[in-house]
Amino acid sequence: MRSFVLLVISVFVSVFVSAGEINLIKVSKSEKKLYLISDGKVEKEFNVVFGKNPKGHKQQEGDFKTPEGKYTIDWKNPNSKYYLGLHISYPNEADKQSAAKRKVKPGGDIMIHGQKNGFGGLSFISQRFNWTDGCIALTNKDMKTVYDSVKKDTPIEISP
């Protein structure tokens, strides 16, 4: 009987205790993937899409590019016009300086989010092409998992 109880407890712990705290988000634009990382280990991965003009680093407002580089999740928005939202700290100081030298606005309001509210059922179509203004988009189901897993101030690395 004691062995059975230990087995049940072991199964319970392995099934219901979540993975370690997510301490890094990695996004690969070329792979169209978002990875949730805990202590160097990929805990979960998701398919994502990007801005309508995905190649290269965001240079200015309205270029429809998704930034590349190291940022943080600086706030969470449960009431976004898209399903949930994690705000990326773009532009950083280097982005602002680069834009200023070119006499353009760097843009901003870059988020990780789900589908436009009311259109979540169409993600089987919208997740097949890059459609955002520069944000990173997931299905609503995946966005819920990411949103619940990530805390404010989590670093994010976006690579080409």
Tab-separated table of N, CA, C and O in Angstrom, residues 41-156:
chain	number	residue	atom	x	y	z
A	41	LYS	N	16.521	25.918	-20.465
A	41	LYS	CA	15.809	24.789	-21.079
A	41	LYS	C	14.505	25.283	-21.717
A	41	LYS	O	13.743	26.009	-21.098
A	42	VAL	N	14.268	24.872	-22.963
A	42	VAL	CA	13.013	25.216	-23.628
A	42	VAL	C	11.883	24.439	-22.950
A	42	VAL	O	11.876	23.211	-22.949
A	43	GLU	N	10.957	25.162	-22.362
A	43	GLU	CA	9.804	24.541	-21.700
A	43	GLU	C	8.626	24.379	-22.668
A	43	GLU	O	7.916	23.394	-22.605
A	44	LYS	N	8.432	25.398	-23.527
A	44	LYS	CA	7.331	25.354	-24.486
A	44	LYS	C	7.748	26.112	-25.738
A	44	LYS	O	8.547	27.041	-25.672
A	45	GLU	N	7.182	25.717	-26.872
A	45	GLU	CA	7.427	26.457	-28.112
A	45	GLU	C	6.108	26.640	-28.848
A	45	GLU	O	5.201	25.818	-28.741
A	46	PHE	N	6.027	27.759	-29.584
A	46	PHE	CA	4.787	28.132	-30.256
A	46	PHE	C	5.098	28.661	-31.653
A	46	PHE	O	6.124	29.302	-31.871
A	47	ASN	N	4.175	28.436	-32.573
A	47	ASN	CA	4.246	29.034	-33.902
A	47	ASN	C	3.738	30.463	-33.801
A	47	ASN	O	2.738	30.719	-33.124
A	48	VAL	N	4.421	31.382	-34.473
A	48	VAL	CA	4.045	32.794	-34.432
A	48	VAL	C	4.141	33.401	-35.824
A	48	VAL	O	4.761	32.834	-36.722
A	49	VAL	N	3.532	34.568	-35.974
A	49	VAL	CA	3.696	35.376	-37.181
A	49	VAL	C	4.074	36.788	-36.753
A	49	VAL	O	3.955	37.151	-35.583
A	50	PHE	N	4.503	37.587	-37.726
A	50	PHE	CA	5.114	38.877	-37.435
A	50	PHE	C	4.466	40.005	-38.243
A	50	PHE	O	3.408	39.842	-38.831
A	51	GLY	N	5.180	41.122	-38.284
A	51	GLY	CA	4.749	42.250	-39.090
A	51	GLY	C	4.717	41.887	-40.569
A	51	GLY	O	5.397	40.970	-41.017
A	52	LYS	N	3.942	42.658	-41.321
A	52	LYS	CA	3.743	42.380	-42.751
A	52	LYS	C	5.031	42.446	-43.564
A	52	LYS	O	5.097	41.942	-44.670
A	53	ASN	N	6.057	43.105	-43.017
A	53	ASN	CA	7.343	43.249	-43.684
A	53	ASN	C	8.406	42.691	-42.732
A	53	ASN	O	9.168	43.442	-42.130
A	54	PRO	N	8.485	41.366	-42.582
A	54	PRO	CA	9.224	40.778	-41.459
A	54	PRO	C	10.743	40.776	-41.554
A	54	PRO	O	11.420	40.626	-40.536
A	55	LYS	N	11.310	40.937	-42.720
A	55	LYS	CA	12.769	40.853	-42.862
A	55	LYS	C	13.438	42.108	-42.301
A	55	LYS	O	13.068	43.224	-42.631
A	56	GLY	N	14.430	41.892	-41.455
A	56	GLY	CA	15.204	43.003	-40.909
A	56	GLY	C	14.609	43.588	-39.640
A	56	GLY	O	13.486	43.289	-39.241
A	57	HIS	N	15.400	44.430	-38.990
A	57	HIS	CA	15.062	45.074	-37.723
A	57	HIS	C	14.148	46.281	-37.960
A	57	HIS	O	14.321	47.006	-38.942
A	58	LYS	N	13.223	46.495	-37.061
A	58	LYS	CA	12.342	47.665	-37.141
A	58	LYS	C	13.193	48.932	-37.148
A	58	LYS	O	14.045	49.127	-36.299
A	59	GLN	N	12.950	49.808	-38.118
A	59	GLN	CA	13.720	51.035	-38.266
A	59	GLN	C	12.927	52.282	-37.909
A	59	GLN	O	13.493	53.251	-37.440
A	60	GLN	N	11.611	52.217	-38.184
A	60	GLN	CA	10.811	53.420	-37.969
A	60	GLN	C	9.327	53.073	-37.908
A	60	GLN	O	8.904	51.990	-38.325
A	61	GLU	N	8.584	54.011	-37.394
A	61	GLU	CA	7.137	53.869	-37.308
A	61	GLU	C	6.557	53.606	-38.700
A	61	GLU	O	6.962	54.234	-39.677
A	62	GLY	N	5.669	52.629	-38.785
A	62	GLY	CA	4.984	52.364	-40.039
A	62	GLY	C	5.720	51.473	-41.017
A	62	GLY	O	5.240	51.276	-42.133
A	63	ASP	N	6.876	50.903	-40.629
A	63	ASP	CA	7.595	50.048	-41.581
A	63	ASP	C	7.127	48.590	-41.537
A	63	ASP	O	7.594	47.771	-42.323
A	64	PHE	N	6.199	48.268	-40.641
A	64	PHE	CA	5.603	46.925	-40.514
A	64	PHE	C	6.631	45.842	-40.203
A	64	PHE	O	6.408	44.675	-40.490
A	65	LYS	N	7.758	46.230	-39.603
A	65	LYS	CA	8.780	45.268	-39.221
A	65	LYS	C	8.672	44.952	-37.729
A	65	LYS	O	8.248	45.788	-36.944
A	66	THR	N	9.088	43.752	-37.376
A	66	THR	CA	9.174	43.343	-35.984
A	66	THR	C	10.607	43.593	-35.537
A	66	THR	O	11.544	43.217	-36.244
A	67	PRO	N	10.797	44.239	-34.375
A	67	PRO	CA	12.170	44.536	-33.936
A	67	PRO	C	13.002	43.270	-33.733
A	67	PRO	O	12.452	42.180	-33.535
A	68	GLU	N	14.307	43.437	-33.766
A	68	GLU	CA	15.255	42.369	-33.454
A	68	GLU	C	16.186	42.905	-32.374
A	68	GLU	O	16.567	44.066	-32.408
A	69	GLY	N	16.505	42.063	-31.415
A	69	GLY	CA	17.401	42.482	-30.344
A	69	GLY	C	16.914	42.012	-28.992
A	69	GLY	O	16.028	41.156	-28.887
A	70	LYS	N	17.497	42.620	-27.951
A	70	LYS	CA	17.174	42.260	-26.572
A	70	LYS	C	16.311	43.339	-25.942
A	70	LYS	O	16.690	44.520	-25.942
A	71	TYR	N	15.183	42.913	-25.416
A	71	TYR	CA	14.215	43.808	-24.792
A	71	TYR	C	13.673	43.127	-23.535
A	71	TYR	O	14.183	42.091	-23.124
A	72	THR	N	12.645	43.707	-22.944
A	72	THR	CA	11.953	43.071	-21.822
A	72	THR	C	10.448	43.186	-22.030
A	72	THR	O	9.975	44.022	-22.807
A	73	ILE	N	9.723	42.333	-21.332
A	73	ILE	CA	8.264	42.477	-21.259
A	73	ILE	C	8.023	43.478	-20.147
A	73	ILE	O	8.229	43.170	-18.973
A	74	ASP	N	7.646	44.704	-20.505
A	74	ASP	CA	7.569	45.746	-19.481
A	74	ASP	C	6.167	45.982	-18.922
A	74	ASP	O	6.023	46.658	-17.914
A	75	TRP	N	5.149	45.432	-19.553
A	75	TRP	CA	3.815	45.422	-18.957
A	75	TRP	C	2.913	44.429	-19.659
A	75	TRP	O	3.200	44.006	-20.776
A	76	LYS	N	1.872	44.037	-18.952
A	76	LYS	CA	0.903	43.068	-19.469
A	76	LYS	C	-0.441	43.782	-19.625
A	76	LYS	O	-0.821	44.585	-18.775
A	77	ASN	N	-1.154	43.469	-20.711
A	77	ASN	CA	-2.442	44.109	-20.974
A	77	ASN	C	-3.531	43.052	-21.147
A	77	ASN	O	-3.641	42.440	-22.209
A	78	PRO	N	-4.358	42.855	-20.110
A	78	PRO	CA	-5.440	41.887	-20.234
A	78	PRO	C	-6.621	42.413	-21.047
A	78	PRO	O	-7.506	41.652	-21.421
A	79	ASN	N	-6.624	43.717	-21.363
A	79	ASN	CA	-7.759	44.343	-22.059
A	79	ASN	C	-7.369	44.905	-23.417
A	79	ASN	O	-7.910	45.910	-23.867
A	80	SER	N	-6.456	44.260	-24.085
A	80	SER	CA	-5.979	44.684	-25.398
A	80	SER	C	-7.092	44.561	-26.443
A	80	SER	O	-8.036	43.791	-26.272
A	81	LYS	N	-6.943	45.284	-27.563
A	81	LYS	CA	-7.899	45.094	-28.661
A	81	LYS	C	-7.627	43.785	-29.396
A	81	LYS	O	-8.388	43.364	-30.250
A	82	TYR	N	-6.503	43.148	-29.061
A	82	TYR	CA	-6.196	41.788	-29.497
A	82	TYR	C	-6.258	40.918	-28.247
A	82	TYR	O	-6.185	41.428	-27.134
A	83	TYR	N	-6.364	39.605	-28.421
A	83	TYR	CA	-6.513	38.736	-27.261
A	83	TYR	C	-5.247	38.772	-26.401
A	83	TYR	O	-4.196	38.273	-26.811
A	84	LEU	N	-5.354	39.410	-25.264
A	84	LEU	CA	-4.264	39.600	-24.305
A	84	LEU	C	-3.082	40.307	-24.961
A	84	LEU	O	-3.015	40.436	-26.172
A	85	GLY	N	-2.171	40.801	-24.174
A	85	GLY	CA	-1.021	41.493	-24.730
A	85	GLY	C	0.130	41.558	-23.753
A	85	GLY	O	-0.059	41.820	-22.569
A	86	LEU	N	1.318	41.299	-24.259
A	86	LEU	CA	2.561	41.483	-23.520
A	86	LEU	C	3.360	42.553	-24.261
A	86	LEU	O	3.741	42.354	-25.417
A	87	HIS	N	3.596	43.673	-23.604
A	87	HIS	CA	4.289	44.779	-24.259
A	87	HIS	C	5.796	44.561	-24.238
A	87	HIS	O	6.390	44.271	-23.202
A	88	ILE	N	6.411	44.735	-25.409
A	88	ILE	CA	7.858	44.620	-25.561
A	88	ILE	C	8.454	46.019	-25.444
A	88	ILE	O	7.929	46.971	-26.020
A	89	SER	N	9.562	46.142	-24.733
A	89	SER	CA	10.140	47.456	-24.401
A	89	SER	C	10.812	48.167	-25.581
A	89	SER	O	11.688	49.008	-25.368
A	90	TYR	N	10.420	47.865	-26.799
A	90	TYR	CA	10.885	48.595	-27.970
A	90	TYR	C	10.178	49.952	-27.994
A	90	TYR	O	8.972	50.012	-27.750
A	91	PRO	N	10.870	51.039	-28.303
A	91	PRO	CA	12.270	51.162	-28.665
A	91	PRO	C	13.169	51.320	-27.437
A	91	PRO	O	12.796	51.969	-26.466
A	92	ASN	N	14.365	50.741	-27.514
A	92	ASN	CA	15.359	50.973	-26.468
A	92	ASN	C	16.169	52.219	-26.858
A	92	ASN	O	15.891	52.859	-27.880
A	93	GLU	N	17.158	52.567	-26.055
A	93	GLU	CA	17.927	53.785	-26.327
A	93	GLU	C	18.629	53.738	-27.689
A	93	GLU	O	18.648	54.735	-28.411
A	94	ALA	N	19.190	52.595	-28.041
A	94	ALA	CA	19.868	52.481	-29.338
A	94	ALA	C	18.877	52.679	-30.487
A	94	ALA	O	19.199	53.345	-31.480
A	95	ASP	N	17.670	52.122	-30.347
A	95	ASP	CA	16.637	52.295	-31.386
A	95	ASP	C	16.252	53.767	-31.516
A	95	ASP	O	16.089	54.286	-32.625
A	96	LYS	N	16.098	54.461	-30.381
A	96	LYS	CA	15.727	55.882	-30.392
A	96	LYS	C	16.820	56.729	-31.038
A	96	LYS	O	16.531	57.614	-31.852
A	97	GLN	N	18.073	56.437	-30.704
A	97	GLN	CA	19.188	57.191	-31.279
A	97	GLN	C	19.305	56.960	-32.779
A	97	GLN	O	19.539	57.897	-33.546
A	98	SER	N	19.129	55.717	-33.189
A	98	SER	CA	19.197	55.396	-34.618
A	98	SER	C	18.110	56.139	-35.393
A	98	SER	O	18.373	56.714	-36.457
A	99	ALA	N	16.906	56.137	-34.849
A	99	ALA	CA	15.797	56.841	-35.513
A	99	ALA	C	16.050	58.349	-35.540
A	99	ALA	O	15.790	59.009	-36.562
A	100	ALA	N	16.557	58.894	-34.439
A	100	ALA	CA	16.822	60.338	-34.373
A	100	ALA	C	17.848	60.759	-35.425
A	100	ALA	O	17.698	61.802	-36.060
A	101	LYS	N	18.881	59.949	-35.618
A	101	LYS	CA	19.897	60.250	-36.631
A	101	LYS	C	19.292	60.303	-38.027
A	101	LYS	O	19.743	61.039	-38.888
A	102	ARG	N	18.275	59.475	-38.250
A	102	ARG	CA	17.619	59.430	-39.554
A	102	ARG	C	16.417	60.362	-39.620
A	102	ARG	O	15.709	60.393	-40.622
A	103	LYS	N	16.171	61.085	-38.520
A	103	LYS	CA	15.064	62.055	-38.438
A	103	LYS	C	13.697	61.396	-38.689
A	103	LYS	O	12.861	61.928	-39.427
A	104	VAL	N	13.519	60.214	-38.075
A	104	VAL	CA	12.242	59.501	-38.157
A	104	VAL	C	11.828	59.089	-36.744
A	104	VAL	O	12.643	59.080	-35.824
A	105	LYS	N	10.571	58.742	-36.577
A	105	LYS	CA	10.085	58.205	-35.309
A	105	LYS	C	10.368	56.706	-35.283
A	105	LYS	O	10.153	56.027	-36.290
A	106	PRO	N	10.818	56.167	-34.142
A	106	PRO	CA	11.149	54.749	-34.099
A	106	PRO	C	9.936	53.830	-34.090
A	106	PRO	O	10.055	52.642	-34.386
A	107	GLY	N	8.774	54.371	-33.784
A	107	GLY	CA	7.594	53.523	-33.624
A	107	GLY	C	7.554	52.976	-32.215
A	107	GLY	O	8.393	53.289	-31.372
A	108	GLY	N	6.574	52.156	-31.942
A	108	GLY	CA	6.429	51.594	-30.604
A	108	GLY	C	5.166	50.767	-30.525
A	108	GLY	O	4.610	50.367	-31.539
A	109	ASP	N	4.722	50.531	-29.312
A	109	ASP	CA	3.528	49.729	-29.046
A	109	ASP	C	3.644	48.340	-29.664
A	109	ASP	O	2.706	47.811	-30.245
A	110	ILE	N	4.829	47.759	-29.541
A	110	ILE	CA	5.077	46.410	-30.064
A	110	ILE	C	4.697	45.405	-28.978
A	110	ILE	O	5.164	45.492	-27.848
A	111	MET	N	3.849	44.471	-29.342
A	111	MET	CA	3.289	43.522	-28.379
A	111	MET	C	3.442	42.081	-28.887
A	111	MET	O	3.587	41.844	-30.073
A	112	ILE	N	3.358	41.164	-27.944
A	112	ILE	CA	3.047	39.774	-28.247
A	112	ILE	C	1.566	39.665	-27.933
A	112	ILE	O	1.133	40.041	-26.836
A	113	HIS	N	0.768	39.199	-28.883
A	113	HIS	CA	-0.675	39.143	-28.642
A	113	HIS	C	-1.318	38.014	-29.426
A	113	HIS	O	-0.714	37.414	-30.306
A	114	GLY	N	-2.588	37.771	-29.096
A	114	GLY	CA	-3.388	36.805	-29.827
A	114	GLY	C	-4.063	37.474	-31.016
A	114	GLY	O	-3.592	38.488	-31.549
A	115	GLN	N	-5.186	36.923	-31.400
A	115	GLN	CA	-5.917	37.410	-32.568
A	115	GLN	C	-6.755	38.638	-32.209
A	115	GLN	O	-7.067	38.872	-31.046
A	116	LYS	N	-7.113	39.420	-33.212
A	116	LYS	CA	-7.983	40.570	-32.986
A	116	LYS	C	-9.260	40.074	-32.323
A	116	LYS	O	-9.806	39.035	-32.709
A	117	ASN	N	-9.686	40.799	-31.287
A	117	ASN	CA	-10.879	40.381	-30.555
A	117	ASN	C	-12.049	40.159	-31.506
A	117	ASN	O	-12.308	40.969	-32.390
A	118	GLY	N	-12.717	39.029	-31.328
A	118	GLY	CA	-13.841	38.657	-32.184
A	118	GLY	C	-13.450	37.814	-33.391
A	118	GLY	O	-14.315	37.311	-34.100
A	119	PHE	N	-12.143	37.669	-33.639
A	119	PHE	CA	-11.678	36.937	-34.817
A	119	PHE	C	-10.791	35.741	-34.466
A	119	PHE	O	-10.098	35.212	-35.334
A	120	GLY	N	-10.816	35.313	-33.218
A	120	GLY	CA	-9.975	34.203	-32.786
A	120	GLY	C	-10.208	32.926	-33.565
A	120	GLY	O	-9.286	32.147	-33.795
A	121	GLY	N	-11.443	32.707	-34.005
A	121	GLY	CA	-11.777	31.508	-34.760
A	121	GLY	C	-11.153	31.454	-36.138
A	121	GLY	O	-11.170	30.410	-36.792
A	122	LEU	N	-10.593	32.573	-36.581
A	122	LEU	CA	-9.977	32.616	-37.913
A	122	LEU	C	-8.467	32.407	-37.875
A	122	LEU	O	-7.795	32.553	-38.897
A	123	SER	N	-7.930	32.038	-36.717
A	123	SER	CA	-6.475	31.899	-36.612
A	123	SER	C	-5.927	30.795	-37.517
A	123	SER	O	-4.768	30.843	-37.910
A	124	PHE	N	-6.771	29.834	-37.888
A	124	PHE	CA	-6.306	28.793	-38.818
A	124	PHE	C	-5.933	29.405	-40.169
A	124	PHE	O	-5.150	28.832	-40.923
A	125	ILE	N	-6.446	30.600	-40.454
A	125	ILE	CA	-6.070	31.324	-41.672
A	125	ILE	C	-4.993	32.360	-41.359
A	125	ILE	O	-3.947	32.395	-41.998
A	126	SER	N	-5.237	33.196	-40.353
A	126	SER	CA	-4.346	34.332	-40.094
A	126	SER	C	-2.957	33.915	-39.622
A	126	SER	O	-2.009	34.680	-39.781
A	127	GLN	N	-2.803	32.728	-39.067
A	127	GLN	CA	-1.486	32.296	-38.613
A	127	GLN	C	-0.654	31.677	-39.742
A	127	GLN	O	0.424	31.164	-39.509
A	128	ARG	N	-1.145	31.780	-40.975
A	128	ARG	CA	-0.408	31.272	-42.132
A	128	ARG	C	0.398	32.363	-42.843
A	128	ARG	O	1.159	32.071	-43.750
A	129	PHE	N	0.196	33.631	-42.447
A	129	PHE	CA	0.932	34.719	-43.096
A	129	PHE	C	1.215	35.827	-42.081
A	129	PHE	O	0.565	35.902	-41.044
A	130	ASN	N	2.200	36.660	-42.385
A	130	ASN	CA	2.557	37.782	-41.518
A	130	ASN	C	1.563	38.913	-41.750
A	130	ASN	O	1.438	39.402	-42.867
A	131	TRP	N	0.880	39.337	-40.687
A	131	TRP	CA	-0.205	40.293	-40.847
A	131	TRP	C	-0.182	41.470	-39.878
A	131	TRP	O	-0.933	42.419	-40.035
A	132	THR	N	0.693	41.448	-38.873
A	132	THR	CA	0.639	42.510	-37.870
A	132	THR	C	1.367	43.760	-38.361
A	132	THR	O	2.034	43.749	-39.399
A	133	ASP	N	1.281	44.820	-37.572
A	133	ASP	CA	1.991	46.066	-37.888
A	133	ASP	C	3.428	46.041	-37.372
A	133	ASP	O	4.137	47.030	-37.481
A	134	GLY	N	3.844	44.915	-36.787
A	134	GLY	CA	5.187	44.771	-36.230
A	134	GLY	C	5.192	43.932	-34.962
A	134	GLY	O	6.233	43.651	-34.388
A	135	CYS	N	4.010	43.532	-34.539
A	135	CYS	CA	3.876	42.710	-33.333
A	135	CYS	C	4.149	41.240	-33.638
A	135	CYS	O	4.370	40.860	-34.779
A	136	ILE	N	4.113	40.437	-32.579
A	136	ILE	CA	4.266	38.989	-32.679
A	136	ILE	C	2.922	38.387	-32.300
A	136	ILE	O	2.406	38.657	-31.210
A	137	ALA	N	2.311	37.608	-33.199
A	137	ALA	CA	0.960	37.093	-32.968
A	137	ALA	C	0.939	35.578	-32.871
A	137	ALA	O	1.673	34.878	-33.579
A	138	LEU	N	0.069	35.088	-31.989
A	138	LEU	CA	-0.147	33.663	-31.760
A	138	LEU	C	-1.643	33.378	-31.838
A	138	LEU	O	-2.453	34.302	-31.845
A	139	THR	N	-1.994	32.104	-31.831
A	139	THR	CA	-3.403	31.746	-31.661
A	139	THR	C	-3.814	32.163	-30.252
A	139	THR	O	-2.965	32.324	-29.362
A	140	ASN	N	-5.095	32.337	-30.020
A	140	ASN	CA	-5.556	32.738	-28.688
A	140	ASN	C	-5.225	31.691	-27.632
A	140	ASN	O	-4.836	32.029	-26.507
A	141	LYS	N	-5.351	30.431	-27.976
A	141	LYS	CA	-5.026	29.366	-27.026
A	141	LYS	C	-3.563	29.453	-26.614
A	141	LYS	O	-3.221	29.385	-25.428
A	142	ASP	N	-2.672	29.600	-27.597
A	142	ASP	CA	-1.251	29.713	-27.299
A	142	ASP	C	-0.947	30.998	-26.534
A	142	ASP	O	-0.122	31.013	-25.614
A	143	MET	N	-1.628	32.091	-26.897
A	143	MET	CA	-1.396	33.359	-26.213
A	143	MET	C	-1.775	33.255	-24.743
A	143	MET	O	-1.082	33.817	-23.886
A	144	LYS	N	-2.836	32.569	-24.434
A	144	LYS	CA	-3.251	32.387	-23.035
A	144	LYS	C	-2.141	31.680	-22.255
A	144	LYS	O	-1.797	32.087	-21.139
A	145	THR	N	-1.559	30.641	-22.840
A	145	THR	CA	-0.470	29.922	-22.187
A	145	THR	C	0.733	30.838	-21.971
A	145	THR	O	1.309	30.880	-20.882
A	146	VAL	N	1.123	31.583	-23.003
A	146	VAL	CA	2.269	32.486	-22.895
A	146	VAL	C	1.988	33.562	-21.854
A	146	VAL	O	2.813	33.821	-20.970
A	147	TYR	N	0.826	34.184	-21.940
A	147	TYR	CA	0.455	35.269	-21.016
A	147	TYR	C	0.512	34.791	-19.566
A	147	TYR	O	1.051	35.475	-18.696
A	148	ASP	N	-0.029	33.617	-19.313
A	148	ASP	CA	-0.054	33.084	-17.948
A	148	ASP	C	1.328	32.642	-17.464
A	148	ASP	O	1.569	32.560	-16.262
A	149	SER	N	2.231	32.344	-18.383
A	149	SER	CA	3.561	31.830	-18.030
A	149	SER	C	4.605	32.916	-17.806
A	149	SER	O	5.635	32.666	-17.179
A	150	VAL	N	4.362	34.113	-18.346
A	150	VAL	CA	5.385	35.161	-18.368
A	150	VAL	C	5.044	36.264	-17.374
A	150	VAL	O	3.904	36.718	-17.313
A	151	LYS	N	6.060	36.686	-16.645
A	151	LYS	CA	5.905	37.784	-15.699
A	151	LYS	C	6.471	39.070	-16.291
A	151	LYS	O	7.306	39.029	-17.203
A	152	LYS	N	6.022	40.192	-15.753
A	152	LYS	CA	6.578	41.493	-16.112
A	152	LYS	C	8.085	41.450	-15.871
A	152	LYS	O	8.548	40.805	-14.943
A	153	ASP	N	8.840	42.124	-16.710
A	153	ASP	CA	10.300	42.227	-16.661
A	153	ASP	C	11.026	40.979	-17.149
A	153	ASP	O	12.250	40.879	-17.004
A	154	THR	N	10.314	40.043	-17.769
A	154	THR	CA	10.980	38.889	-18.379
A	154	THR	C	11.735	39.365	-19.620
A	154	THR	O	11.178	40.063	-20.460
A	155	PRO	N	13.004	38.998	-19.747
A	155	PRO	CA	13.751	39.372	-20.961
A	155	PRO	C	13.213	38.641	-22.187
A	155	PRO	O	12.737	37.502	-22.086
A	156	ILE	N	13.326	39.313	-23.327
A	156	ILE	CA	12.969	38.703	-24.604
A	156	ILE	C	14.074	38.998	-25.601
A	156	ILE	O	14.569	40.126	-25.678
